[in-house]
Backbone as CSV, one residue per row, in Angstrom:
resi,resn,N_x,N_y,N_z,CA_x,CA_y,CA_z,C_x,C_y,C_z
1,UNK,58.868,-55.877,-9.705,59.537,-54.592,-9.809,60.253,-54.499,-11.143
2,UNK,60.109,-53.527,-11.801,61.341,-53.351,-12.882,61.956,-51.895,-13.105
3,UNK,62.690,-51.959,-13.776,64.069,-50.795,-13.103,63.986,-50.138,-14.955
4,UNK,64.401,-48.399,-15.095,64.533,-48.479,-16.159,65.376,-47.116,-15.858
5,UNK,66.830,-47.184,-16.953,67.820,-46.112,-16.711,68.230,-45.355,-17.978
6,UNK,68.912,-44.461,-17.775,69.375,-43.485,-18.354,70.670,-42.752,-18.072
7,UNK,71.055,-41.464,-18.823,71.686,-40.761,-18.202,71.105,-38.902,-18.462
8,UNK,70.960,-38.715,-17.554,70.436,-36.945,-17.118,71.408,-36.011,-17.057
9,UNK,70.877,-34.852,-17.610,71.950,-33.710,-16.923,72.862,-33.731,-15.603
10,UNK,74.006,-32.848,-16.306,75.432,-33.105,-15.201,75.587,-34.389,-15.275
11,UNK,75.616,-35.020,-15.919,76.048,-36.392,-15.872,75.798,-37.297,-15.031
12,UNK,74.062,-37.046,-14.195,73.376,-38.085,-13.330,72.828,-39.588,-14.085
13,UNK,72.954,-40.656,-13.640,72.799,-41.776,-14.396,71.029,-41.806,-13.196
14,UNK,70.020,-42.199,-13.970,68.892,-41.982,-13.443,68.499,-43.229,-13.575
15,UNK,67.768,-44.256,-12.607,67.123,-45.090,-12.787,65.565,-45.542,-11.765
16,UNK,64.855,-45.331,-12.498,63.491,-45.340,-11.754,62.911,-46.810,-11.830
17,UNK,62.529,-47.090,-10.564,61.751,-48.291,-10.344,60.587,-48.630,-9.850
18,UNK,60.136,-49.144,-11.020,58.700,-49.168,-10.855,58.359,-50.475,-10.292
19,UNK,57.337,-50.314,-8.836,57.083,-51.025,-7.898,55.611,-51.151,-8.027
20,UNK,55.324,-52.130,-7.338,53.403,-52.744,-7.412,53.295,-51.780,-5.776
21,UNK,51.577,-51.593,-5.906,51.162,-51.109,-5.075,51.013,-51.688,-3.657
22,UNK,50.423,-51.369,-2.837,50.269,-52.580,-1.680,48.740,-53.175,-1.560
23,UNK,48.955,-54.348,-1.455,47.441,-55.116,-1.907,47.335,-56.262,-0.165
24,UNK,46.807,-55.810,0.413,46.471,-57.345,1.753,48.415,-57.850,2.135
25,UNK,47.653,-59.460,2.262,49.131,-59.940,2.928,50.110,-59.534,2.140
26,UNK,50.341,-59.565,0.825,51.381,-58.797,0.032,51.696,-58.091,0.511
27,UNK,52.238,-57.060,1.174,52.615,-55.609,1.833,53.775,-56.314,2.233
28,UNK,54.031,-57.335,2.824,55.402,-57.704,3.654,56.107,-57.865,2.278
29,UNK,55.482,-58.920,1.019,56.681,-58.948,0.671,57.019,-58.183,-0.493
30,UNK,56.265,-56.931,-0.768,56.666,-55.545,-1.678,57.681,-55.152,-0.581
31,UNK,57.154,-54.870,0.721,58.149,-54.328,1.293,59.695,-54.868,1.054
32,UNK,59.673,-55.814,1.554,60.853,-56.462,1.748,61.525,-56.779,-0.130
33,UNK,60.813,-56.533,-0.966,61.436,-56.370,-2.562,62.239,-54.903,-2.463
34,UNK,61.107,-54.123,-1.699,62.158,-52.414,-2.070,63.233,-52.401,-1.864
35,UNK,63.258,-53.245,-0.090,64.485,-52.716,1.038,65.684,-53.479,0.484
36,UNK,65.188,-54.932,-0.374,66.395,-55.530,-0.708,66.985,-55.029,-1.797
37,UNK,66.341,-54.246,-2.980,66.364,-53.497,-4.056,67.352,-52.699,-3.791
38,UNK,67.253,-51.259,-2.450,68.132,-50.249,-1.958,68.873,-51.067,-1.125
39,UNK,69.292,-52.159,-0.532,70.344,-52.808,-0.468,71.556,-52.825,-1.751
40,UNK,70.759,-53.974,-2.026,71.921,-54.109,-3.255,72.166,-53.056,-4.311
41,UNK,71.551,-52.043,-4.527,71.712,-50.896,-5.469,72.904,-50.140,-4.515
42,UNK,73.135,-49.762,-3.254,73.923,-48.754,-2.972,75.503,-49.799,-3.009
43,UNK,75.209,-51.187,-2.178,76.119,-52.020,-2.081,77.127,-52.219,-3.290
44,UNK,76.708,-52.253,-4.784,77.211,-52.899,-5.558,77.555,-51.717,-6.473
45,UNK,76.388,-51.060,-6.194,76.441,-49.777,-7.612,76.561,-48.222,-6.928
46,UNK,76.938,-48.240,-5.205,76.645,-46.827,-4.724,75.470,-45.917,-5.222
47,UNK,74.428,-46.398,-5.689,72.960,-45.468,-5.911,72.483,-45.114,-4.302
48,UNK,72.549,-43.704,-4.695,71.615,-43.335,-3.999,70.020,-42.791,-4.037
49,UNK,68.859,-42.480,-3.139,67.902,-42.646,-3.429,67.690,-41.351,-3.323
50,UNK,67.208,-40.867,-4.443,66.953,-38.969,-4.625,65.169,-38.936,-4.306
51,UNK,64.590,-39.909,-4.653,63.071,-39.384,-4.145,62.051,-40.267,-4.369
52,UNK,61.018,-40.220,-3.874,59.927,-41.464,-4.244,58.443,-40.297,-4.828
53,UNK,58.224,-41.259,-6.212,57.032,-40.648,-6.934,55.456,-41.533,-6.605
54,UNK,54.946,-41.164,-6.152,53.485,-42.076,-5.854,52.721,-41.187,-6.970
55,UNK,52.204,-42.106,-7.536,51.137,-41.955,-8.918,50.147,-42.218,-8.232
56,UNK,48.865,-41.432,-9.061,47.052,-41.924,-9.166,46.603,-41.438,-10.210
57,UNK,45.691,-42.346,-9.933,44.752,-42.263,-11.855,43.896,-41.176,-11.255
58,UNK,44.120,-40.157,-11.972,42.922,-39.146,-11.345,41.943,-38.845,-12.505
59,UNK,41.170,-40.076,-12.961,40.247,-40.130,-14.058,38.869,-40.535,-13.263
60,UNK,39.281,-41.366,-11.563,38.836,-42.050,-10.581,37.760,-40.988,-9.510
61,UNK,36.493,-41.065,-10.129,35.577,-39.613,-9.433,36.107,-39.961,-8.126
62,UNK,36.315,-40.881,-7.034,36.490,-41.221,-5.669,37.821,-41.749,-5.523
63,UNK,38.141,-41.606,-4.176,39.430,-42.829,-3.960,39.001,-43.858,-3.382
64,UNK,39.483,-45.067,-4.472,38.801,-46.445,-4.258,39.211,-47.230,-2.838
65,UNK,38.956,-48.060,-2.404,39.273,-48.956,-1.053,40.610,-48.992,-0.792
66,UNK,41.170,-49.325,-2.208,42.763,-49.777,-2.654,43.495,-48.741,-2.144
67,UNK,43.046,-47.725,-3.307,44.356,-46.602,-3.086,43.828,-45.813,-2.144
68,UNK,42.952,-45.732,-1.023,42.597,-45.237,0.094,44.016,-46.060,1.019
69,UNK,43.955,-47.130,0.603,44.743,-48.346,1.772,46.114,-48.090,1.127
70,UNK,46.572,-48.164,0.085,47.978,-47.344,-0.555,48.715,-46.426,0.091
71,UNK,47.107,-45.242,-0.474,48.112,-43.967,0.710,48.105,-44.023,1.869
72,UNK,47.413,-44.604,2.947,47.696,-44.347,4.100,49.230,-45.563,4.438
73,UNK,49.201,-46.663,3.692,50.703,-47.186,4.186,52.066,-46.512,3.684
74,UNK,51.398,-45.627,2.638,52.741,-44.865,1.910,52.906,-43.415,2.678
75,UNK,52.287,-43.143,3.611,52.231,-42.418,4.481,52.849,-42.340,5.875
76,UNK,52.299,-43.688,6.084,53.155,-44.261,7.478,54.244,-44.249,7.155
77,UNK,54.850,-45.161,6.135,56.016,-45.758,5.956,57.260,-44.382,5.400
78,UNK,56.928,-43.356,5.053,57.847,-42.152,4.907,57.398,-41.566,6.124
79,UNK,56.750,-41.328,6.966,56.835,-40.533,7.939,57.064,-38.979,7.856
80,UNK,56.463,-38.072,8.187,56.907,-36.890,8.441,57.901,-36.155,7.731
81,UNK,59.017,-36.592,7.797,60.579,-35.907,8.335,60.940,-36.372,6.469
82,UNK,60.237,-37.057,6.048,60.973,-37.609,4.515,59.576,-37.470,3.708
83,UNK,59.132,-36.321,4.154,57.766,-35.949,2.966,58.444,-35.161,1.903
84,UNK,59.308,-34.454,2.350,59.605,-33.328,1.553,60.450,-33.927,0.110
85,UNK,60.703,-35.175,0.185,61.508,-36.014,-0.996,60.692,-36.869,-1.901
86,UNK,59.054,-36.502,-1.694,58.134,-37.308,-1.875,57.429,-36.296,-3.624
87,UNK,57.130,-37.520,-4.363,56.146,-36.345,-5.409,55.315,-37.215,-5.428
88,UNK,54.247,-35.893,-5.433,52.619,-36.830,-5.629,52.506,-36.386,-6.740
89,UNK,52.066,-37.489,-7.834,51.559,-37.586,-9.268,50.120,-37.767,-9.773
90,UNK,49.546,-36.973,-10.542,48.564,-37.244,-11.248,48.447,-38.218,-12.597
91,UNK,48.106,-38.982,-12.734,48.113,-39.285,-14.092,46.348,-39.553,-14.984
92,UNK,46.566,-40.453,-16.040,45.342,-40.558,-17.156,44.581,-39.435,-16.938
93,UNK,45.351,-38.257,-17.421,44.351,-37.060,-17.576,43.488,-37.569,-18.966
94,UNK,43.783,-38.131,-19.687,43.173,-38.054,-21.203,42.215,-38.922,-20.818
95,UNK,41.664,-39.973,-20.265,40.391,-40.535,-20.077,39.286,-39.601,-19.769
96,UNK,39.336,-38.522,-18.970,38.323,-37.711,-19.048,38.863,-36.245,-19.118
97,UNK,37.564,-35.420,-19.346,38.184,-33.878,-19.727,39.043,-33.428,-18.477
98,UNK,39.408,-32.237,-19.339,40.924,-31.234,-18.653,39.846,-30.737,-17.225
99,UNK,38.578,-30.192,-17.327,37.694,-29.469,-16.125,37.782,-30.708,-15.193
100,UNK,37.272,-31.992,-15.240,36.868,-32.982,-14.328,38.299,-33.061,-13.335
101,UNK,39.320,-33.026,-14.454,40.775,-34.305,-14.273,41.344,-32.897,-12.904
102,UNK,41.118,-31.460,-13.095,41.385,-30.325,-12.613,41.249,-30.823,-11.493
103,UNK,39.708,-31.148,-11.360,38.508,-30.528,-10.176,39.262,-32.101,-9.297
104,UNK,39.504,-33.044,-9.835,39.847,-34.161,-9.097,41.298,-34.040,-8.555
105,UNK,42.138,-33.688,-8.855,43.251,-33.143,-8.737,43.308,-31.984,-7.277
106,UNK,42.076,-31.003,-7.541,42.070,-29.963,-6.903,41.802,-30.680,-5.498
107,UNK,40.796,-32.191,-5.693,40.083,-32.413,-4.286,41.482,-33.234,-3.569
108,UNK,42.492,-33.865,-4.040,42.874,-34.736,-3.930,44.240,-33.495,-3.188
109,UNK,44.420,-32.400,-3.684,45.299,-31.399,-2.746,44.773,-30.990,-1.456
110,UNK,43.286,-30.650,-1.579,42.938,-30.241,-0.828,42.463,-31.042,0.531
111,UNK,42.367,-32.348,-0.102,41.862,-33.429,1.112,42.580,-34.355,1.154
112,UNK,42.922,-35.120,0.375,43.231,-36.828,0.770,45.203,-36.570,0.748
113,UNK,45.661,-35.120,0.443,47.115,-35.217,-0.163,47.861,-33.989,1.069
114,UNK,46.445,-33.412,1.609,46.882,-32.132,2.213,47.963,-32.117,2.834
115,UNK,47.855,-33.293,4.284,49.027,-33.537,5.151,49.925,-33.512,4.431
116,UNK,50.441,-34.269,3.438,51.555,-34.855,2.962,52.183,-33.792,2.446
117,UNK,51.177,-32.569,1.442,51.951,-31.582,1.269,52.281,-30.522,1.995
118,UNK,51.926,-30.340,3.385,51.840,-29.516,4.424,53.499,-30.188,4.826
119,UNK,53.664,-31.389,4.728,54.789,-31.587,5.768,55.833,-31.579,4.298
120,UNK,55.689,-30.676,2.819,56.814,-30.878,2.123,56.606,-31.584,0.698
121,UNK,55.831,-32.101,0.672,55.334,-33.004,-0.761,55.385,-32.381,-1.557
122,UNK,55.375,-32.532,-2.986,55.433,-31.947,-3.987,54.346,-32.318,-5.125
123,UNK,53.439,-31.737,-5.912,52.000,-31.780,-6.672,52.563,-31.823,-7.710
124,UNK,52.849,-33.125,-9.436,52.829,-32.795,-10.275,51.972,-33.493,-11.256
125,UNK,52.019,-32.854,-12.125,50.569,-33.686,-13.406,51.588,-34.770,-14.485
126,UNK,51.039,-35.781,-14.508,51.679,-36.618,-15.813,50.277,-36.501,-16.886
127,UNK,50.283,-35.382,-17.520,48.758,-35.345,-18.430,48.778,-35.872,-19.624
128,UNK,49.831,-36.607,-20.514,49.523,-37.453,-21.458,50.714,-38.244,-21.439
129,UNK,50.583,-39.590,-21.889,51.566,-40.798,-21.387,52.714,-40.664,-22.841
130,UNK,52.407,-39.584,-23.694,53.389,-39.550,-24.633,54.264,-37.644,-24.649
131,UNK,53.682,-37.161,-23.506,54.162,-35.792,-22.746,55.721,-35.920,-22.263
132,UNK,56.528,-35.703,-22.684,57.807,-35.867,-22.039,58.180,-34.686,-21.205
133,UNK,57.702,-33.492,-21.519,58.052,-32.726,-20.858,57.721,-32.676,-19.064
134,UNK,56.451,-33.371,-19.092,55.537,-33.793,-17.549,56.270,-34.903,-16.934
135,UNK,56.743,-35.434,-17.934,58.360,-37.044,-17.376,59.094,-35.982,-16.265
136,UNK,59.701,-35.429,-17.772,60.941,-34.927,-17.059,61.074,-34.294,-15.938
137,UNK,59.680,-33.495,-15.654,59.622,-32.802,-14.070,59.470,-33.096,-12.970
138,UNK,59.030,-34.755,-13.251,59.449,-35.355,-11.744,60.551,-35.638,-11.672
139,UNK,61.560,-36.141,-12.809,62.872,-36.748,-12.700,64.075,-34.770,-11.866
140,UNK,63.596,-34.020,-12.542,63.771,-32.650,-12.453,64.063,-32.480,-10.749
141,UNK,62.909,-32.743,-10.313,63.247,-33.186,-8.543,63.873,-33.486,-7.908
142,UNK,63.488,-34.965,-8.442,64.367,-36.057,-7.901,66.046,-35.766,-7.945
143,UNK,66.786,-34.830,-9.375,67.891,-34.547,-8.972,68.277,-33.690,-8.307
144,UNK,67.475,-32.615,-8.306,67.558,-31.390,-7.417,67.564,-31.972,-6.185
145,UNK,66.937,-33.108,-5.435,66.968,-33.520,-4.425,68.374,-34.000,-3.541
146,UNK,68.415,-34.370,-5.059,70.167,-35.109,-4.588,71.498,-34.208,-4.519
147,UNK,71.219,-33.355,-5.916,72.248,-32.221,-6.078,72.819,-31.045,-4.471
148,UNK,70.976,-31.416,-3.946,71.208,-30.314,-2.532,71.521,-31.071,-1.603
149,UNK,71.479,-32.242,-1.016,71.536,-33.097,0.121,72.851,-33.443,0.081
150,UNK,73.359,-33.890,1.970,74.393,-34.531,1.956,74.060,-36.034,2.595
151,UNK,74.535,-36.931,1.843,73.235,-38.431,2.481,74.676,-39.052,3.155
152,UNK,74.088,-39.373,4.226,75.273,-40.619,5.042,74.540,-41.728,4.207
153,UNK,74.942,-42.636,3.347,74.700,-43.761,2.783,75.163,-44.995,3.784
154,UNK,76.029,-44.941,4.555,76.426,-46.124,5.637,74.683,-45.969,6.616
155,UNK,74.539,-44.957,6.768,73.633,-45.310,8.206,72.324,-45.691,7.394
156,UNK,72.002,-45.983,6.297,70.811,-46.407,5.650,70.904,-48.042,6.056
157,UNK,71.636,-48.536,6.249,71.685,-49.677,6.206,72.204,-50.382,7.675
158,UNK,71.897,-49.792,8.894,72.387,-50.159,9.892,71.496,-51.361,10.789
159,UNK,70.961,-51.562,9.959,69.709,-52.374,10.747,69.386,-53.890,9.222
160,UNK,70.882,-53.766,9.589,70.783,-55.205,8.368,70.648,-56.552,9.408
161,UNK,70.838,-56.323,10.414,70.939,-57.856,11.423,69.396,-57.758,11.407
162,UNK,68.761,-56.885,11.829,67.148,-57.242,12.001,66.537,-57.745,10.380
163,UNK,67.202,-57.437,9.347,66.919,-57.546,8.277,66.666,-59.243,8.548
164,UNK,68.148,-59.641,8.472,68.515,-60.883,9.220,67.852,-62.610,9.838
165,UNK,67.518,-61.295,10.708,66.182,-61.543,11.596,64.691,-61.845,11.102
166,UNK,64.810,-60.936,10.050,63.231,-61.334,9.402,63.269,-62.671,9.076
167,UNK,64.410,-62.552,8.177,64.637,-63.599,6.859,64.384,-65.222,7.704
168,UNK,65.169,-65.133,8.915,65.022,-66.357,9.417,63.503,-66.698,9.902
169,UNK,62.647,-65.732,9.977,61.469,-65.486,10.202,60.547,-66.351,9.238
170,UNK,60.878,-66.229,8.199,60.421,-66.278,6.804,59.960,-67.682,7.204
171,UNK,61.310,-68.498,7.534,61.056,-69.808,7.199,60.201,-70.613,8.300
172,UNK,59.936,-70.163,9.775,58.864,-70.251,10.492,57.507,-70.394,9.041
173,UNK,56.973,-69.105,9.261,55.762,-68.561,8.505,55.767,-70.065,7.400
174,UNK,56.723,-70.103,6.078,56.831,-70.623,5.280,56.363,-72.264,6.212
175,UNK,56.469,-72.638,7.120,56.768,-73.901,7.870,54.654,-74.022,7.964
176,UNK,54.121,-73.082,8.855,52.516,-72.840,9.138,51.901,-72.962,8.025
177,UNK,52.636,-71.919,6.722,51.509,-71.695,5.564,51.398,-73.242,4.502
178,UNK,52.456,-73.820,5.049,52.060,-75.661,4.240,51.731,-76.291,5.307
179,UNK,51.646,-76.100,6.318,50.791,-76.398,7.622,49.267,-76.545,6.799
180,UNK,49.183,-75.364,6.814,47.814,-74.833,6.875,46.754,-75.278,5.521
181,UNK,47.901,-75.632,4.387,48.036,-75.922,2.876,46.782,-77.197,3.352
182,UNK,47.922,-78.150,3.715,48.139,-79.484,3.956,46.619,-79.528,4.410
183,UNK,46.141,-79.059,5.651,45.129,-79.530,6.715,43.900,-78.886,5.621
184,UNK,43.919,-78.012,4.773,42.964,-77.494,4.073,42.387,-78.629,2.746
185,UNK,43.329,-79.337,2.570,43.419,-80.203,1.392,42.788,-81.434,2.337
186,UNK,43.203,-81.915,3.595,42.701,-82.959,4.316,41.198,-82.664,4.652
187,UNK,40.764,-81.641,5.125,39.310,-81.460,5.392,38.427,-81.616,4.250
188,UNK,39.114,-81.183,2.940,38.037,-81.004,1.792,38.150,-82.275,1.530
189,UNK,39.321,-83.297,1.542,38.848,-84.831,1.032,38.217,-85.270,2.367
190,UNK,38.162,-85.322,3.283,37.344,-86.153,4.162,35.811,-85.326,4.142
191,UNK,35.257,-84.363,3.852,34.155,-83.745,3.268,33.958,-84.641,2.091
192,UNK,34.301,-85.252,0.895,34.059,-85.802,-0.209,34.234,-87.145,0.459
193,UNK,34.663,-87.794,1.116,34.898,-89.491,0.912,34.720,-90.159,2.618
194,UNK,33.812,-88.856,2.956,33.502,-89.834,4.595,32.414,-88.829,4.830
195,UNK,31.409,-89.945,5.912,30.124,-89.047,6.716,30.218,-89.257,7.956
196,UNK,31.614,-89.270,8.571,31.611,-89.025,10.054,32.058,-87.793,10.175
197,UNK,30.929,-86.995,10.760,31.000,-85.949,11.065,31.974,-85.119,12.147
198,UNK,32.512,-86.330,13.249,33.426,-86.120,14.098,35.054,-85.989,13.665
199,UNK,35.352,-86.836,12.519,36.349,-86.719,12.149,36.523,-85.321,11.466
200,UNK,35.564,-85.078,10.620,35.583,-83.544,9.845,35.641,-82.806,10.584
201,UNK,34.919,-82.552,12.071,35.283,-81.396,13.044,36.687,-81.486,13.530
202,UNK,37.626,-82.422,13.858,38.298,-82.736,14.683,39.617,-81.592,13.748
203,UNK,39.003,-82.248,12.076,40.357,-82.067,11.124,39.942,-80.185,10.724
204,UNK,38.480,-79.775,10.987,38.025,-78.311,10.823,38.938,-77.724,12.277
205,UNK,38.599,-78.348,13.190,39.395,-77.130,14.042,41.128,-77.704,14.685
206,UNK,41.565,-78.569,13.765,43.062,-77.934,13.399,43.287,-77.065,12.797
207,UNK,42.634,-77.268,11.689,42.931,-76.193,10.189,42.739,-74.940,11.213
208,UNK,41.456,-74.528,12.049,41.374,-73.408,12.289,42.270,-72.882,13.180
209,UNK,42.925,-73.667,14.258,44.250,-73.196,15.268,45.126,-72.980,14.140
210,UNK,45.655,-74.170,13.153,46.807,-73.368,12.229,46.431,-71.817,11.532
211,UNK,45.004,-71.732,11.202,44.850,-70.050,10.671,45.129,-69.503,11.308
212,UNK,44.821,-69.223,12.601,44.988,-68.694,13.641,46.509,-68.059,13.518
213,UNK,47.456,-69.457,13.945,48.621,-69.015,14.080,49.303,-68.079,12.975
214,UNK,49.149,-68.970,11.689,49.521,-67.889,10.708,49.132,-66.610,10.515
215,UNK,47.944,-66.091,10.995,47.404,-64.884,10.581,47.951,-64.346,11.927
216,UNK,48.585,-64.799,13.112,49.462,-63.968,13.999,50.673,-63.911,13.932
217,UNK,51.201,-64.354,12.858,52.102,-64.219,12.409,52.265,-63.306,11.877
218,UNK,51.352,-63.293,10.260,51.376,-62.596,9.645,51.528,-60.307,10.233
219,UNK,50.742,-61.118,10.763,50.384,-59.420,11.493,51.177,-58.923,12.246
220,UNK,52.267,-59.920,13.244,53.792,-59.558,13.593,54.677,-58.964,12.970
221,UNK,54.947,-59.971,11.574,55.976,-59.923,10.933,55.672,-58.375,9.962
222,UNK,54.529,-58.299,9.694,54.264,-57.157,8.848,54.474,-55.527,9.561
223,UNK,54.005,-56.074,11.061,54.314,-54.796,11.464,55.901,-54.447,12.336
224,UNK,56.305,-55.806,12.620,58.230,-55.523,12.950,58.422,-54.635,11.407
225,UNK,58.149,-55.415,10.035,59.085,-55.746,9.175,58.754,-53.898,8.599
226,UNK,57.679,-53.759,9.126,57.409,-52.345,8.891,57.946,-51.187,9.691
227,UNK,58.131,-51.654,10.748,58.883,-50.785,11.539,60.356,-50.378,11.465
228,UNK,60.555,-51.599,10.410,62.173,-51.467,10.494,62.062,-50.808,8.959
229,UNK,61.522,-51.227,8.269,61.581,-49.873,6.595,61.358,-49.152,6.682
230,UNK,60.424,-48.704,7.559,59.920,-47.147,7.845,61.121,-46.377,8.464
231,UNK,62.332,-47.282,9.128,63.170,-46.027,9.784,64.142,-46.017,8.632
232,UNK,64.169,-47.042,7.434,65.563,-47.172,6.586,64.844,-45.955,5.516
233,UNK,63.194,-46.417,5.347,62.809,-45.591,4.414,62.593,-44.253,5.025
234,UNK,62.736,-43.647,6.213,62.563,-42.014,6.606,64.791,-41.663,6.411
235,UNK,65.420,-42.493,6.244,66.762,-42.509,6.756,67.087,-41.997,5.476
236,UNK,66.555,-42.913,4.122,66.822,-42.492,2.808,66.494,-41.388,2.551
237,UNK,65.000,-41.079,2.833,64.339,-39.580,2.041,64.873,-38.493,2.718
238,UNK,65.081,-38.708,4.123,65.289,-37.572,5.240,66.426,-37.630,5.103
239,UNK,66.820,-35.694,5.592,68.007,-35.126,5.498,68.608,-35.370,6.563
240,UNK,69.541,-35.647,7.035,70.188,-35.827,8.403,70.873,-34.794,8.827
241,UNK,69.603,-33.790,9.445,70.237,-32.417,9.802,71.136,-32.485,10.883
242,UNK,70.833,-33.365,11.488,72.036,-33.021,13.037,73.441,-33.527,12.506
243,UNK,73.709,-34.413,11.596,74.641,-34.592,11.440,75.574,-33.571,10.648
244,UNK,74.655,-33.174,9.460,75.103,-31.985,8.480,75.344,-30.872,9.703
245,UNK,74.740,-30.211,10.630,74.529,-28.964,11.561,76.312,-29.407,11.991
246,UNK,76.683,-30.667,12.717,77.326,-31.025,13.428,79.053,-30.693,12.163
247,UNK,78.998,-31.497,11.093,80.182,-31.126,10.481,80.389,-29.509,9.827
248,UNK,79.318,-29.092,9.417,78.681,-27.790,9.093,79.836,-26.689,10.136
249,UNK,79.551,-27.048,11.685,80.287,-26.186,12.758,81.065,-26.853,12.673
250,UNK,82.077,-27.695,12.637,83.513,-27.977,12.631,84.434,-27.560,11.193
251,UNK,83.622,-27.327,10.275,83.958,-26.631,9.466,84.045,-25.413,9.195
252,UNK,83.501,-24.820,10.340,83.792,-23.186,10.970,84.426,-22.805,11.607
């Protein structure tokens, strides 16, 4: 991840962070980089989170395997209710012409982006990487986002014990995956320096109960650890109307 700041109109201090995409088992621990990221950013520095920008190369005639698998976890993981804090970005218009970069753009509203902008999303172009004016209109958002909202910043973070919870998690997993290290390194030398075939099965289907376990692990922990960002990450983007409705009438 790396972080890069400024200061914006009205005197907003802006800092955007640029995050890796989601790739296989990696997903747990991008996730768990963001959530600790908006931890310690509100904790230390009171930042709050005005909006999330998802980029694509729309130079790309198709959407590849990857960013097919991108958007649908960047989908899940804002949910509904926190689309409307969301900008979808175009970028590398200059690799191919202005008609193609259009027509790809056009398919990508009309099909693969529709939901997202139906429930609130927002469509903008980054068309040359030395364009500042196409910068500034996502950042443009992002404060407008903040300028209008009233954010409970305490309840973003109410689910720090499960956080907690992962972490001690960690060191299970961490315990299987040199498990698994270990027995992988033992099969390949007894493959090189023995021809009893019984011993190599015996030491093949440990290795394979330890995959086992780890890859049920894995698939636990990814989807608790997802369940619990998805409510911190709908908590951040989303407006907390009942609460605003609620002081809103006592202030009447």
């Amino acid at each position: 991840m790396r972080r890069y700041s400024g200061t914006f109109k009205d005197n907003y201090q802006i800092i955007v962070v640029d995050t890796p995409g989601f790739d296989g088992t990696a997903d747990i621990m991008i996730l768990k980089k963001i959530a600790e990221w908006l931890e310690k950013s509100y904790k230390h520095g009171g930042a709050m989170l005005g909006g999330v920008i998802y980029l694509h190369d729309v130079s790309l005639d198709h959407l590849t395997d990857k960013a097919q698998r991108n958007l649908e976890i960047f989908q899940a993981l804002c949910g509904q209710g926190a689309l409307r804090k969301v900008i979808l970005g175009t970028t590398k218009w200059g690799r191919i012409s202005d008609r193609r970069a259009q027509a790809h753009e056009d398919e990508l509203k009309h099909d693969h982006w529709k939901a997202l902008i139906a429930e609130g999303a927002k469509v903008r172009s980054f068309k040359d990487k030395n364009d500042a004016e196409s910068a500034w209109k996502f950042i443009d958002i992002v404060v407008d986002n903040v300028s209008k909202n009233d954010f409970d910043i305490d309840a973003y973070f109410q689910f720090q014990e499960e956080l907690g919870a992962a972490t001690d998690a960690d060191g299970a997993m961490r315990a299987i995956q040199k498990k698994v290290l270990d027995l992988r390194n033992q099969v390949a030398e007894l493959e090189g320096t023995t021809a009893d075939p019984e011993r190599i099965k015996k030491a093949q289907e440990k290795l394979s109960e330890a995959e086992k376990t780890l890859n049920k692990l894995l698939r636990q922990d990814v989807e608790s650890f997802a369940q619990w960002f998805r409510r911190i990450f709908q908590q951040v983007l989303g407006e907390l109307s009942a609460k605003r409705c609620s002081r809103n009438s006592n202030e009447s």
